Structure formats: structure tokens, C-alpha cells
Amino acid sequence: MLRPGFRDPVHDAQGVFRAVLDALARPGTIHAISTHLDPPEPLTPELAAIALALTDGDTPVWLDPALTASPEVAAYLRFHTGAPLTDDPARAAFAFVREAGRCPPLAAFAQGSPAYPDGSTTLVLALDSLDVGAGLRLTGPGSRGTADLALAPMPPGWPGALRENHAGFPLGVDGLLTAPGRVAGLPRSTAVEG
Amino acid sequence: MSEAYNFAYLDEGTKRMIRRALLKAVAVPGYQVPFASREMPMPYGWGTGGVQVTAAILGRSDVLKVIDQGADDTTNAVSIRRFFAKTAGVATTTRTTEASVIQTRHRIPETPLHEGQTLVYQVPIPEPLRFLEPRETETRQMHALAEYGLMHVKLYEDISRHGHIATTYAYPVEVAGRYVMDPSPTPKFDNPKMDDCPALQLFGAGRERRIYAVPPYTTVRSLDFEDHPFRVQTFTEPCALCAARGHYLDEVVTDDAGGRMYICSDTDACETRREDVR
């Protein structure tokens, strides 16, 4: 049977959005996503919350092979968001990645164009853990000095791939990193070391 | 709170669209993100862009402050504050320190903002190059190439004509070393407050259908020349009501015989100071 979406669609979506906005505006800080969602496996509650809060018929969504393998996930997202699913990451407005250890190269996703850098993909990753601590060293708009973010698993090619992504600014992919109950932002404006 | 409207007036689909634009705006500081601006129950020029941004971010626990040229008690501020009190049922305040969301028309509060606050600007013309180049296709290309020579020519012409940079409001800024942005028609007095500000700054232009943003702790530099550095307005007199120096002052004509007084444009800062003195 189809699992339910937000209990309170208006305020739950607002809460998720504000957490994501704060996370993206202050890279290196971790924000709580509280959700009562119980989406079909292997979709995590955090990925589901972001999908339900931000995607709809205007946003092509790309799912990684782990999520694509489950027809229940596609049915759940189609029902609750109405977002068209695409198998071309370069056309996706949002990409949801359940297995961060197998995340495709960032260059595979939409980068935007020089005139419209907003036409890029927002990449939403599910991680096992996400903490403030040694890992990625972030500098740029939104962080006061530097900020450190420890994540596991580290997607393949990172942090080098993040440096390349930032080098292409204002083009590039924006990342939302999620772990159980939490979210952090990795906008393309952030420079990464480590 | 009125049950006849969705929370904060806008429908959820519109909020999602604005929220996505806000996320892109934050990720590319100073870049103007096009969005599908809606008709609002107020005329263009009254803050339809700011109202839509506020409606998209507002939650039940937010405390909203609205200022118009610094004042909490003018028509535009009062009507927008009432609009959200009615459609969202949120708490409102006139105290800068108590607000979590501050919607502003053309001023930044004198009281320093803190982390956790969001400043929403009402913007009439978001494109800083618009009066130099009327074609959107061209200005978009200029931003893509970071080709801002024309803006410097404009400032230079100010100097050659007036001996100094005569632009006093909507003074162009460069955000995070990349995009040149219109800070909305705030007096240039407020430009330094945008730099390295702990609060998130969001900009909404309803008629022009653009949203842009400055994340917290972001470098915002007012354009200038080495031999003509950026300077803010200074005032010779203190505020006639609270005696503050270093606040932005409005001139108030008091009679028809040349009488005038200068008072703080930020009513909350002025009132707080008068209470503290008492």
C-alpha cells in the first residue's frame, strides 16, 4: 500500500525548506530535519522530506540505481510530488542519491549555462553519518572563516570533484547532504579543501 | 488568522517555486534568479516581490517586522504587517532584536542584525545595469561574462561631472567577488551593513520577476576607484529626537519659514534609544 506523505503538508514542507535554506546559506553547519515520514525502502525519510517539500511537476527528478531498483519508491514520489522521473542526470532539477559511495561524477548532472546558472541540478545525498569535524574544509559565502564537515561514506572522487565543481562557478551543482535527522548544504560557491 | 486563505496567502505550488528560486539565489550570491512572480493583492511597487519571498519562507514560529524607509508605522509597513498577521497568524513586532524575519523597503536597521535573522528586501529594479543597457538579453550576457566596465564608466562620469561619485542610493555592489548587484534603493549609507552580515539577505522583485540573495558572512563591496574610495553620507547634526549620531537621518520640514529638523529614519532604533536615555 502507498505510504502517506507529510502529516501537515503546509508546515512540514515549510520546516524542511527552512532547514535546507539555512543549511545552504551557512555551509558547514548542520540543521535538523524532523520528519514523521516512513517512505518505502531504500528511500530515507530525509530524502523523502526534501523531495516532498521541493519537487513537483516542474522539476525533473533523477534517482540513483539503488532508488530506481524499487518500484515503490518511484510510485511514492510520483504520487506525492507529481514530479516526472528522468533517467538523464543532465536533465534533472533534483537528483536523489541513496548510495553516496556510488554517486555519479558531478559533471554528469546539469551545470546550468553562463546566462542561466540556476538551470543546474540540486544533488541530494543520503549519507550514513554527517558531523562537524575533520573531513571537508569549507570556505566561502556563508561560512565565517572555515568550517569542517565530516561525512561518511565519502562519494567517489571527492573532495577533488567538489573543487572542480567550485572552479566552474557560477556554473555547477549544489549539494544537500543528509544523514538521519540532519542536513548540511554544499553550494557551488563553497571552496573545499581536505 | 483568516481560515479563508492558505497559510501566508500563497498556494503551496507557488511557495515551492519561490523556495527553489531562493535556494539557487543563495547558491549563486548576487545572481538574479527568474521566478514566476504572482499577482498579489497589492499594486506593483508596494513590495509584491518582498511579500512573496516572505510568504515562502515564513513559518508559524517566526516573528515578523516590516519597515518602510526605516519606519514601522508608515502605510506600506503597517499594511504588510497586517497582511501576514491576518493570512499567517504570525507574531509581529517593531523591535529589530525580537524579529526573526524583517521585510524592508529601502533601509537596513541601525541595530546590528544577528545570526538566525532573515532580511527580505523589496526591490523595484533588480538589474543594476538596466539604466545603462535596457536590453535584458544584453545585461544577462554582461553578467555571464562579468563584464561590468559600463558600471565603472557610469561612476567615472559621475566624478567627471560632479567631482565625486554622485550616486547616493541603489549604489552598486559586488557580491562575493563575482556578481554586481543592486542593493535595492537603500541609501548608500547602508551598504557597509551588507558586508559580512550575520543575517541572511533575500531580495524579491515582483514586477521584474527576480529573486536574489546574499548569504551570511559574504563579502559585499561597494564599487569605487582607488583615488575615489566609497564613502557613506555623514550628518552634521545628531537626531533631533534621540540625539544619536551615526544614524541615517530624514529631513522633516516643520513650517513654511525654513524650519526643519533631522530625525532618525529607523523608528525602532530611535525609540529604543529614547527609552534607554529615560
Tab-separated table of C-alpha atoms in Angstrom:
chain	number	residue	atom	x	y	z
A	1	MET	CA	0.000	0.000	0.000
A	2	LEU	CA	1.164	3.553	-0.703
A	3	ARG	CA	2.803	5.174	2.325
A	4	PRO	CA	1.464	8.540	3.485
A	5	GLY	CA	3.247	11.853	2.862
A	6	PHE	CA	3.520	14.833	5.200
A	7	ARG	CA	1.008	14.871	8.055
A	8	ASP	CA	0.767	18.635	7.753
A	9	PRO	CA	1.738	19.432	4.156
A	10	VAL	CA	1.947	23.200	4.672
A	11	HIS	CA	4.024	23.406	7.834
A	12	ASP	CA	6.081	20.259	7.355
A	13	ALA	CA	7.166	21.472	3.911
A	14	GLN	CA	7.977	24.903	5.348
A	15	GLY	CA	10.068	23.369	8.131
A	16	VAL	CA	12.034	21.209	5.717
A	17	PHE	CA	12.576	24.141	3.369
A	18	ARG	CA	13.848	26.429	6.122
A	19	ALA	CA	16.288	23.764	7.297
A	20	VAL	CA	17.538	23.353	3.721
A	21	LEU	CA	17.728	27.135	3.167
A	22	ASP	CA	19.688	27.632	6.381
A	23	ALA	CA	21.955	24.705	5.525
A	24	LEU	CA	22.708	26.077	2.055
A	25	ALA	CA	23.141	29.643	3.330
A	26	ARG	CA	25.569	28.516	6.054
A	27	PRO	CA	27.760	25.753	4.604
A	28	GLY	CA	29.443	23.687	7.269
A	29	THR	CA	26.567	23.957	9.724
A	30	ILE	CA	24.193	21.073	10.352
A	31	HIS	CA	20.450	21.564	10.597
A	32	ALA	CA	17.760	19.289	11.931
A	33	ILE	CA	15.166	17.815	9.585
A	34	SER	CA	12.381	16.434	11.689
A	35	THR	CA	10.060	14.262	9.720
A	36	HIS	CA	7.462	11.665	10.526
A	37	LEU	CA	7.767	10.195	7.064
A	38	ASP	CA	8.064	6.463	6.657
A	39	PRO	CA	8.868	6.139	2.946
A	40	PRO	CA	9.371	2.833	1.143
A	41	GLU	CA	12.878	1.357	1.342
A	42	PRO	CA	15.513	2.295	0.377
A	43	LEU	CA	14.312	5.936	0.293
A	44	THR	CA	15.350	7.630	3.543
A	45	PRO	CA	12.958	9.929	5.450
A	46	GLU	CA	15.291	12.874	4.792
A	47	LEU	CA	15.435	12.299	1.014
A	48	ALA	CA	11.671	11.853	1.021
A	49	ALA	CA	11.138	15.046	3.042
A	50	ILE	CA	13.246	17.120	0.650
A	51	ALA	CA	11.519	15.568	-2.364
A	52	LEU	CA	8.056	16.256	-0.973
A	53	ALA	CA	8.961	19.790	0.084
A	54	LEU	CA	10.676	20.955	-3.098
A	55	THR	CA	9.773	18.897	-6.158
A	56	ASP	CA	6.633	18.933	-8.289
A	57	GLY	CA	5.532	18.729	-11.907
A	58	ASP	CA	8.026	21.444	-12.877
A	59	THR	CA	11.098	19.580	-11.669
A	60	PRO	CA	12.500	16.516	-13.464
A	61	VAL	CA	13.887	14.157	-10.820
A	62	TRP	CA	16.728	11.683	-11.271
A	63	LEU	CA	17.025	8.687	-8.954
A	64	ASP	CA	20.193	6.682	-8.460
A	65	PRO	CA	20.221	2.945	-9.334
A	66	ALA	CA	19.539	1.957	-5.709
A	67	LEU	CA	16.323	4.012	-5.665
A	68	THR	CA	15.372	3.121	-9.244
A	69	ALA	CA	15.529	-0.547	-8.315
A	70	SER	CA	12.481	-0.108	-6.103
A	71	PRO	CA	9.218	0.489	-7.991
A	72	GLU	CA	7.609	1.506	-4.675
A	73	VAL	CA	9.953	4.495	-4.427
A	74	ALA	CA	9.014	5.725	-7.891
A	75	ALA	CA	5.327	5.216	-7.144
A	76	TYR	CA	5.639	7.032	-3.814
A	77	LEU	CA	7.399	10.054	-5.334
A	78	ARG	CA	5.108	10.177	-8.364
A	79	PHE	CA	2.028	10.146	-6.178
A	80	HIS	CA	3.148	12.658	-3.582
A	81	THR	CA	5.068	15.109	-5.783
A	82	GLY	CA	3.888	14.589	-9.365
A	83	ALA	CA	7.486	15.119	-10.451
A	84	PRO	CA	8.479	13.492	-13.751
A	85	LEU	CA	11.291	10.976	-13.312
A	86	THR	CA	14.149	11.182	-15.770
A	87	ASP	CA	16.972	8.763	-16.439
A	88	ASP	CA	19.202	11.527	-17.787
A	89	PRO	CA	21.050	13.192	-14.884
A	90	ALA	CA	21.898	16.168	-17.121
A	91	ARG	CA	18.175	16.996	-17.352
A	92	ALA	CA	17.428	16.689	-13.663
A	93	ALA	CA	16.445	19.634	-11.472
A	94	PHE	CA	16.888	17.383	-8.455
A	95	ALA	CA	18.895	14.186	-8.174
A	96	PHE	CA	18.427	11.836	-5.235
A	97	VAL	CA	21.291	9.526	-4.390
A	98	ARG	CA	20.767	6.777	-1.831
A	99	GLU	CA	24.190	5.174	-2.217
A	100	ALA	CA	26.568	8.103	-1.813
A	101	GLY	CA	29.505	5.711	-2.224
A	102	ARG	CA	28.371	5.205	-5.807
A	103	CYS	CA	27.416	8.790	-6.617
A	104	PRO	CA	27.998	9.578	-10.313
A	105	PRO	CA	30.567	12.275	-11.195
A	106	LEU	CA	29.223	15.782	-10.544
A	107	ALA	CA	29.881	16.688	-14.179
A	108	ALA	CA	27.178	14.190	-15.210
A	109	PHE	CA	24.484	16.487	-13.805
A	110	ALA	CA	23.106	19.725	-15.229
A	111	GLN	CA	25.581	22.565	-14.693
A	112	GLY	CA	23.438	25.498	-15.792
A	113	SER	CA	24.560	27.896	-18.513
A	114	PRO	CA	26.589	31.102	-18.173
A	115	ALA	CA	23.438	33.164	-18.746
A	116	TYR	CA	21.277	30.960	-16.512
A	117	PRO	CA	23.452	29.285	-13.872
A	118	ASP	CA	20.255	28.471	-11.958
A	119	GLY	CA	19.489	25.747	-14.528
A	120	SER	CA	21.649	23.281	-12.636
A	121	THR	CA	20.899	20.128	-10.675
A	122	THR	CA	20.491	20.109	-6.917
A	123	LEU	CA	22.086	16.881	-5.747
A	124	VAL	CA	20.595	15.345	-2.599
A	125	LEU	CA	22.734	12.666	-0.994
A	126	ALA	CA	21.888	10.199	1.763
A	127	LEU	CA	24.906	9.560	3.981
A	128	ASP	CA	25.397	7.244	6.911
A	129	SER	CA	26.832	9.991	9.059
A	130	LEU	CA	27.307	13.741	8.893
A	131	ASP	CA	29.068	15.703	11.624
A	132	VAL	CA	31.023	18.847	12.280
A	133	GLY	CA	34.645	17.694	12.314
A	134	ALA	CA	37.695	16.881	10.264
A	135	GLY	CA	36.844	15.877	6.704
A	136	LEU	CA	35.976	18.571	4.207
A	137	ARG	CA	37.290	22.053	4.983
A	138	LEU	CA	34.889	24.644	3.619
A	139	THR	CA	35.341	28.339	2.919
A	140	GLY	CA	33.208	30.795	1.031
A	141	PRO	CA	29.975	32.764	1.304
A	142	GLY	CA	28.011	31.739	4.363
A	143	SER	CA	30.865	30.375	6.414
A	144	ARG	CA	32.669	32.557	8.905
A	145	GLY	CA	36.309	31.724	8.283
A	146	THR	CA	36.413	27.992	7.683
A	147	ALA	CA	34.075	25.169	8.606
A	148	ASP	CA	34.777	21.445	8.803
A	149	LEU	CA	32.364	18.748	7.818
A	150	ALA	CA	32.922	15.034	8.331
A	151	LEU	CA	30.869	12.716	6.167
A	152	ALA	CA	30.719	9.004	5.585
A	153	PRO	CA	30.765	7.474	3.107
A	154	MET	CA	32.764	9.944	1.024
A	155	PRO	CA	31.421	9.904	-2.565
A	156	PRO	CA	33.961	8.738	-5.168
A	157	GLY	CA	36.299	11.426	-6.430
A	158	TRP	CA	35.500	13.835	-3.601
A	159	PRO	CA	36.853	16.288	-2.485
A	160	GLY	CA	38.638	16.764	-5.818
A	161	ALA	CA	35.329	16.698	-7.668
A	162	LEU	CA	33.966	19.411	-5.356
A	163	ARG	CA	36.978	21.596	-6.098
A	164	GLU	CA	36.339	21.208	-9.824
A	165	ASN	CA	32.668	21.961	-9.266
A	166	HIS	CA	33.569	25.172	-7.420
A	167	ALA	CA	36.151	26.130	-10.060
A	168	GLY	CA	33.331	26.313	-12.593
A	169	PHE	CA	31.416	28.882	-10.524
A	170	PRO	CA	28.867	30.344	-11.243
A	171	LEU	CA	28.052	27.064	-13.011
A	172	GLY	CA	27.927	23.829	-11.077
A	173	VAL	CA	25.908	21.505	-8.911
A	174	ASP	CA	24.606	22.371	-5.443
A	175	GLY	CA	24.745	19.605	-2.863
A	176	LEU	CA	22.446	18.795	0.015
A	177	LEU	CA	23.959	16.238	2.352
A	178	THR	CA	21.580	14.313	4.565
A	179	ALA	CA	22.027	11.807	7.362
A	180	PRO	CA	19.385	10.555	9.790
A	181	GLY	CA	17.629	13.669	11.148
A	182	ARG	CA	20.066	16.169	9.678
A	183	VAL	CA	21.016	18.151	6.599
A	184	ALA	CA	24.016	20.256	5.516
A	185	GLY	CA	24.486	22.355	2.400
A	186	LEU	CA	27.314	22.341	-0.095
A	187	PRO	CA	26.569	25.119	-2.582
A	188	ARG	CA	28.770	25.567	-5.637
A	189	SER	CA	30.028	28.856	-4.111
A	190	THR	CA	31.884	26.889	-1.420
A	191	ALA	CA	35.597	26.211	-1.833
A	192	VAL	CA	36.675	22.819	-0.498
A	193	GLU	CA	39.975	21.580	0.863
A	194	GLY	CA	40.961	18.313	2.520
B	1	MET	CA	-5.828	34.304	11.478
B	2	SER	CA	-8.119	34.045	8.481
B	3	GLU	CA	-9.089	30.497	7.527
B	4	ALA	CA	-10.126	31.654	4.068
B	5	TYR	CA	-6.523	31.686	2.853
B	6	ASN	CA	-3.749	29.151	2.757
B	7	PHE	CA	-1.076	29.856	5.382
B	8	ALA	CA	0.706	33.069	4.343
B	9	TYR	CA	-1.685	33.608	1.402
B	10	LEU	CA	0.254	31.858	-1.393
B	11	ASP	CA	-0.674	28.368	-2.550
B	12	GLU	CA	1.825	25.590	-1.902
B	13	GLY	CA	2.855	25.192	-5.548
B	14	THR	CA	3.814	28.857	-5.739
B	15	LYS	CA	5.741	28.626	-2.485
B	16	ARG	CA	7.681	25.617	-3.812
B	17	MET	CA	8.601	27.520	-6.965
B	18	ILE	CA	9.780	30.539	-4.954
B	19	ARG	CA	11.643	28.291	-2.497
B	20	ARG	CA	13.546	26.611	-5.328
B	21	ALA	CA	14.481	30.047	-6.704
B	22	LEU	CA	15.668	31.098	-3.235
B	23	LEU	CA	17.924	28.053	-2.950
B	24	LYS	CA	19.543	28.859	-6.301
B	25	ALA	CA	19.873	32.503	-5.298
B	26	VAL	CA	21.708	31.541	-2.112
B	27	ALA	CA	24.000	29.156	-4.016
B	28	VAL	CA	24.952	31.850	-6.559
B	29	PRO	CA	25.196	35.019	-4.446
B	30	GLY	CA	24.151	38.169	-6.286
B	31	TYR	CA	22.801	36.368	-9.363
B	32	GLN	CA	19.212	37.269	-10.230
B	33	VAL	CA	17.107	34.115	-10.466
B	34	PRO	CA	13.996	34.474	-12.648
B	35	PHE	CA	10.803	33.341	-10.942
B	36	ALA	CA	7.124	33.160	-11.845
B	37	SER	CA	6.005	36.155	-9.808
B	38	ARG	CA	2.316	36.095	-8.937
B	39	GLU	CA	-0.197	38.880	-8.776
B	40	MET	CA	-0.557	39.879	-5.170
B	41	PRO	CA	-3.418	41.755	-3.525
B	42	MET	CA	-1.416	44.982	-3.685
B	43	PRO	CA	-0.090	47.069	-6.565
B	44	TYR	CA	3.376	46.626	-8.054
B	45	GLY	CA	5.755	48.975	-6.315
B	46	TRP	CA	4.286	48.191	-2.916
B	47	GLY	CA	6.534	45.256	-2.237
B	48	THR	CA	4.961	42.377	-4.158
B	49	GLY	CA	8.377	40.727	-4.544
B	50	GLY	CA	9.288	41.060	-0.892
B	51	VAL	CA	5.854	39.844	0.160
B	52	GLN	CA	6.190	36.716	-1.977
B	53	VAL	CA	9.628	35.931	-0.554
B	54	THR	CA	8.369	36.482	2.988
B	55	ALA	CA	5.317	34.290	2.331
B	56	ALA	CA	7.538	31.495	1.012
B	57	ILE	CA	9.893	31.429	3.998
B	58	LEU	CA	7.523	32.282	6.850
B	59	GLY	CA	6.696	29.643	9.453
B	60	ARG	CA	4.341	29.653	12.427
B	61	SER	CA	7.104	30.392	14.922
B	62	ASP	CA	8.526	33.386	13.041
B	63	VAL	CA	8.279	36.903	14.423
B	64	LEU	CA	7.831	39.414	11.621
B	65	LYS	CA	8.909	43.031	11.454
B	66	VAL	CA	8.178	45.219	8.434
B	67	ILE	CA	9.813	48.579	7.781
B	68	ASP	CA	9.279	51.178	5.110
B	69	GLN	CA	12.194	53.646	4.782
B	70	GLY	CA	13.173	52.556	8.282
B	71	ALA	CA	9.766	53.243	9.824
B	72	ASP	CA	7.440	50.645	11.316
B	73	ASP	CA	4.420	52.955	11.278
B	74	THR	CA	4.004	54.028	7.656
B	75	THR	CA	1.267	52.743	5.342
B	76	ASN	CA	3.316	50.166	3.474
B	77	ALA	CA	4.824	48.695	6.638
B	78	VAL	CA	1.543	48.600	8.540
B	79	SER	CA	-0.423	47.040	5.694
B	80	ILE	CA	2.135	44.290	5.015
B	81	ARG	CA	2.450	43.521	8.724
B	82	ARG	CA	-1.351	43.238	8.973
B	83	PHE	CA	-1.451	41.150	5.808
B	84	PHE	CA	0.735	38.470	7.378
B	85	ALA	CA	-0.900	38.737	10.785
B	86	LYS	CA	-4.183	38.016	9.011
B	87	THR	CA	-3.139	35.356	6.497
B	88	ALA	CA	-0.432	33.577	8.535
B	89	GLY	CA	-1.301	34.463	12.102
B	90	VAL	CA	2.373	35.081	12.878
B	91	ALA	CA	3.557	37.269	15.717
B	92	THR	CA	4.669	40.734	14.653
B	93	THR	CA	6.985	43.196	16.308
B	94	THR	CA	8.586	46.568	15.742
B	95	ARG	CA	11.710	45.599	17.688
B	96	THR	CA	14.624	44.730	15.401
B	97	THR	CA	16.172	42.487	18.056
B	98	GLU	CA	13.000	40.412	18.505
B	99	ALA	CA	12.280	39.765	14.814
B	100	SER	CA	13.288	36.580	13.009
B	101	VAL	CA	12.147	37.858	9.602
B	102	ILE	CA	12.399	41.550	8.708
B	103	GLN	CA	10.853	42.730	5.458
B	104	THR	CA	12.251	46.064	4.429
B	105	ARG	CA	11.646	48.755	1.913
B	106	HIS	CA	14.822	50.725	1.317
B	107	ARG	CA	16.611	50.607	4.686
B	108	ILE	CA	18.721	48.245	6.769
B	109	PRO	CA	18.035	48.602	10.505
B	110	GLU	CA	20.611	50.556	12.533
B	111	THR	CA	20.638	47.827	15.201
B	112	PRO	CA	23.159	45.186	14.056
B	113	LEU	CA	21.433	42.048	12.803
B	114	HIS	CA	22.323	38.657	14.214
B	115	GLU	CA	22.520	35.063	13.026
B	116	GLY	CA	19.147	33.470	12.690
B	117	GLN	CA	17.583	36.622	11.268
B	118	THR	CA	16.500	36.984	7.658
B	119	LEU	CA	16.234	40.354	5.966
B	120	VAL	CA	13.843	40.451	2.981
B	121	TYR	CA	14.242	43.440	0.668
B	122	GLN	CA	11.541	44.847	-1.562
B	123	VAL	CA	13.216	45.597	-4.883
B	124	PRO	CA	11.779	47.761	-7.684
B	125	ILE	CA	14.505	47.361	-10.373
B	126	PRO	CA	16.788	44.408	-9.632
B	127	GLU	CA	19.102	44.916	-12.614
B	128	PRO	CA	21.951	47.305	-11.706
B	129	LEU	CA	22.825	47.692	-15.398
B	130	ARG	CA	19.267	48.393	-16.560
B	131	PHE	CA	19.594	52.183	-16.924
B	132	LEU	CA	22.868	51.714	-18.793
B	133	GLU	CA	21.655	48.907	-21.063
B	134	PRO	CA	17.909	48.461	-21.487
B	135	ARG	CA	18.053	45.044	-23.217
B	136	GLU	CA	17.671	42.075	-20.872
B	137	THR	CA	19.458	39.830	-23.401
B	138	GLU	CA	22.484	42.129	-23.198
B	139	THR	CA	22.574	42.605	-19.435
B	140	ARG	CA	22.258	38.851	-18.954
B	141	GLN	CA	25.282	38.381	-21.217
B	142	MET	CA	27.178	41.070	-19.330
B	143	HIS	CA	26.570	39.252	-16.038
B	144	ALA	CA	27.560	35.935	-17.636
B	145	LEU	CA	30.874	37.434	-18.737
B	146	ALA	CA	31.310	39.529	-15.575
B	147	GLU	CA	31.582	42.482	-17.951
B	148	TYR	CA	30.978	45.392	-15.607
B	149	GLY	CA	33.104	48.048	-17.310
B	150	LEU	CA	29.987	50.029	-18.174
B	151	MET	CA	29.143	50.440	-14.495
B	152	HIS	CA	32.584	51.815	-13.778
B	153	VAL	CA	32.194	54.214	-16.706
B	154	LYS	CA	28.955	55.419	-15.136
B	155	LEU	CA	30.645	56.028	-11.790
B	156	TYR	CA	33.542	57.710	-13.600
B	157	GLU	CA	31.145	60.022	-15.420
B	158	ASP	CA	29.725	60.961	-12.014
B	159	ILE	CA	33.215	62.005	-10.966
B	160	SER	CA	33.940	63.934	-14.145
B	161	ARG	CA	30.645	65.791	-13.873
B	162	HIS	CA	30.332	66.351	-10.128
B	163	GLY	CA	33.837	65.828	-8.797
B	164	HIS	CA	32.681	62.833	-6.753
B	165	ILE	CA	30.549	59.710	-7.170
B	166	ALA	CA	27.093	61.266	-7.000
B	167	THR	CA	25.152	58.004	-6.714
B	168	THR	CA	23.580	58.133	-3.260
B	169	TYR	CA	21.123	55.225	-3.274
B	170	ALA	CA	20.910	51.896	-5.108
B	171	TYR	CA	24.691	52.135	-5.077
B	172	PRO	CA	26.045	49.084	-6.962
B	173	VAL	CA	27.874	46.399	-5.011
B	174	GLU	CA	29.981	43.396	-5.969
B	175	VAL	CA	28.962	40.236	-4.132
B	176	ALA	CA	31.499	37.557	-3.193
B	177	GLY	CA	33.885	38.873	-5.846
B	178	ARG	CA	31.654	37.951	-8.780
B	179	TYR	CA	28.218	39.433	-9.490
B	180	VAL	CA	27.427	43.129	-9.449
B	181	MET	CA	24.122	43.594	-7.676
B	182	ASP	CA	21.627	46.342	-6.975
B	183	PRO	CA	21.203	46.570	-3.193
B	184	SER	CA	17.679	47.981	-3.861
B	185	PRO	CA	17.197	51.712	-3.335
B	186	THR	CA	18.695	51.748	0.148
B	187	PRO	CA	20.815	54.833	0.838
B	188	LYS	CA	24.497	54.034	0.241
B	189	PHE	CA	24.803	54.719	3.982
B	190	ASP	CA	23.520	51.155	4.477
B	191	ASN	CA	25.896	49.441	2.021
B	192	PRO	CA	28.607	48.688	4.621
B	193	LYS	CA	25.989	46.855	6.739
B	194	MET	CA	25.537	44.307	3.945
B	195	ASP	CA	29.162	43.235	4.087
B	196	ASP	CA	29.921	40.233	6.310
B	197	CYS	CA	26.406	40.498	7.786
B	198	PRO	CA	25.470	37.615	10.128
B	199	ALA	CA	21.893	37.604	8.792
B	200	LEU	CA	20.665	36.064	5.537
B	201	GLN	CA	19.653	38.722	3.000
B	202	LEU	CA	16.993	37.893	0.397
B	203	PHE	CA	15.773	40.188	-2.365
B	204	GLY	CA	12.439	39.970	-4.182
B	205	ALA	CA	11.387	41.988	-7.226
B	206	GLY	CA	7.745	41.202	-8.042
B	207	ARG	CA	7.136	43.167	-11.212
B	208	GLU	CA	10.554	42.310	-12.642
B	209	ARG	CA	10.240	38.669	-11.524
B	210	ARG	CA	13.666	38.256	-9.979
B	211	ILE	CA	14.949	36.843	-6.704
B	212	TYR	CA	18.498	37.173	-5.461
B	213	ALA	CA	20.358	36.694	-2.218
B	214	VAL	CA	23.419	37.395	-0.125
B	215	PRO	CA	24.280	34.578	2.301
B	216	PRO	CA	25.549	35.471	5.782
B	217	TYR	CA	29.215	36.425	6.151
B	218	THR	CA	29.603	37.256	2.482
B	219	THR	CA	31.844	39.963	1.099
B	220	VAL	CA	29.782	42.821	-0.309
B	221	ARG	CA	31.967	45.566	-1.779
B	222	SER	CA	30.663	48.901	-2.980
B	223	LEU	CA	32.201	49.709	-6.361
B	224	ASP	CA	34.671	52.562	-6.303
B	225	PHE	CA	38.070	53.766	-7.531
B	226	GLU	CA	41.412	53.856	-5.727
B	227	ASP	CA	41.506	57.647	-5.900
B	228	HIS	CA	37.766	57.993	-5.234
B	229	PRO	CA	37.057	55.454	-2.492
B	230	PHE	CA	33.499	54.641	-1.465
B	231	ARG	CA	32.168	56.942	1.254
B	232	VAL	CA	28.829	56.998	3.061
B	233	GLN	CA	26.743	60.059	3.800
B	234	THR	CA	27.580	61.905	7.004
B	235	PHE	CA	25.352	64.190	9.021
B	236	THR	CA	26.499	67.301	10.829
B	237	GLU	CA	23.644	67.266	13.363
B	238	PRO	CA	22.514	64.492	15.674
B	239	CYS	CA	18.931	63.168	15.613
B	240	ALA	CA	16.601	65.863	16.991
B	241	LEU	CA	14.617	63.274	18.958
B	242	CYS	CA	17.158	60.808	20.347
B	243	ALA	CA	20.415	62.741	19.816
B	244	ALA	CA	22.007	59.743	18.084
B	245	ARG	CA	24.981	60.317	15.858
B	246	GLY	CA	25.862	57.813	13.194
B	247	HIS	CA	22.245	57.017	12.309
B	248	TYR	CA	20.720	57.790	8.933
B	249	LEU	CA	18.555	60.900	9.285
B	250	ASP	CA	15.436	62.090	7.488
B	251	GLU	CA	14.809	65.777	6.945
B	252	VAL	CA	11.408	66.878	8.259
B	253	VAL	CA	10.123	70.298	7.264
B	254	THR	CA	8.345	71.775	10.273
B	255	ASP	CA	6.928	75.092	8.987
B	256	ASP	CA	6.840	77.295	5.915
B	257	ALA	CA	9.597	79.560	7.187
B	258	GLY	CA	12.525	77.273	6.525
B	259	GLY	CA	12.241	75.400	9.812
B	260	ARG	CA	13.360	71.804	9.658
B	261	MET	CA	14.550	69.007	11.869
B	262	TYR	CA	16.578	65.876	11.243
B	263	ILE	CA	15.340	62.684	12.824
B	264	CYS	CA	16.311	59.004	12.645
B	265	SER	CA	14.780	57.182	9.697
B	266	ASP	CA	14.874	53.961	11.771
B	267	THR	CA	11.959	54.490	14.175
B	268	ASP	CA	12.770	51.446	16.314
B	269	ALA	CA	16.399	52.474	16.845
B	270	CYS	CA	15.239	55.998	17.712
B	271	GLU	CA	12.542	54.874	20.171
B	272	THR	CA	14.825	52.328	21.836
B	273	ARG	CA	17.458	54.995	22.345
B	274	ARG	CA	14.975	57.450	23.818
B	275	GLU	CA	13.713	54.774	26.230
B	276	ASP	CA	17.268	53.915	27.254
B	277	VAL	CA	18.037	57.576	27.948
B	278	ARG	CA	14.899	57.849	30.104
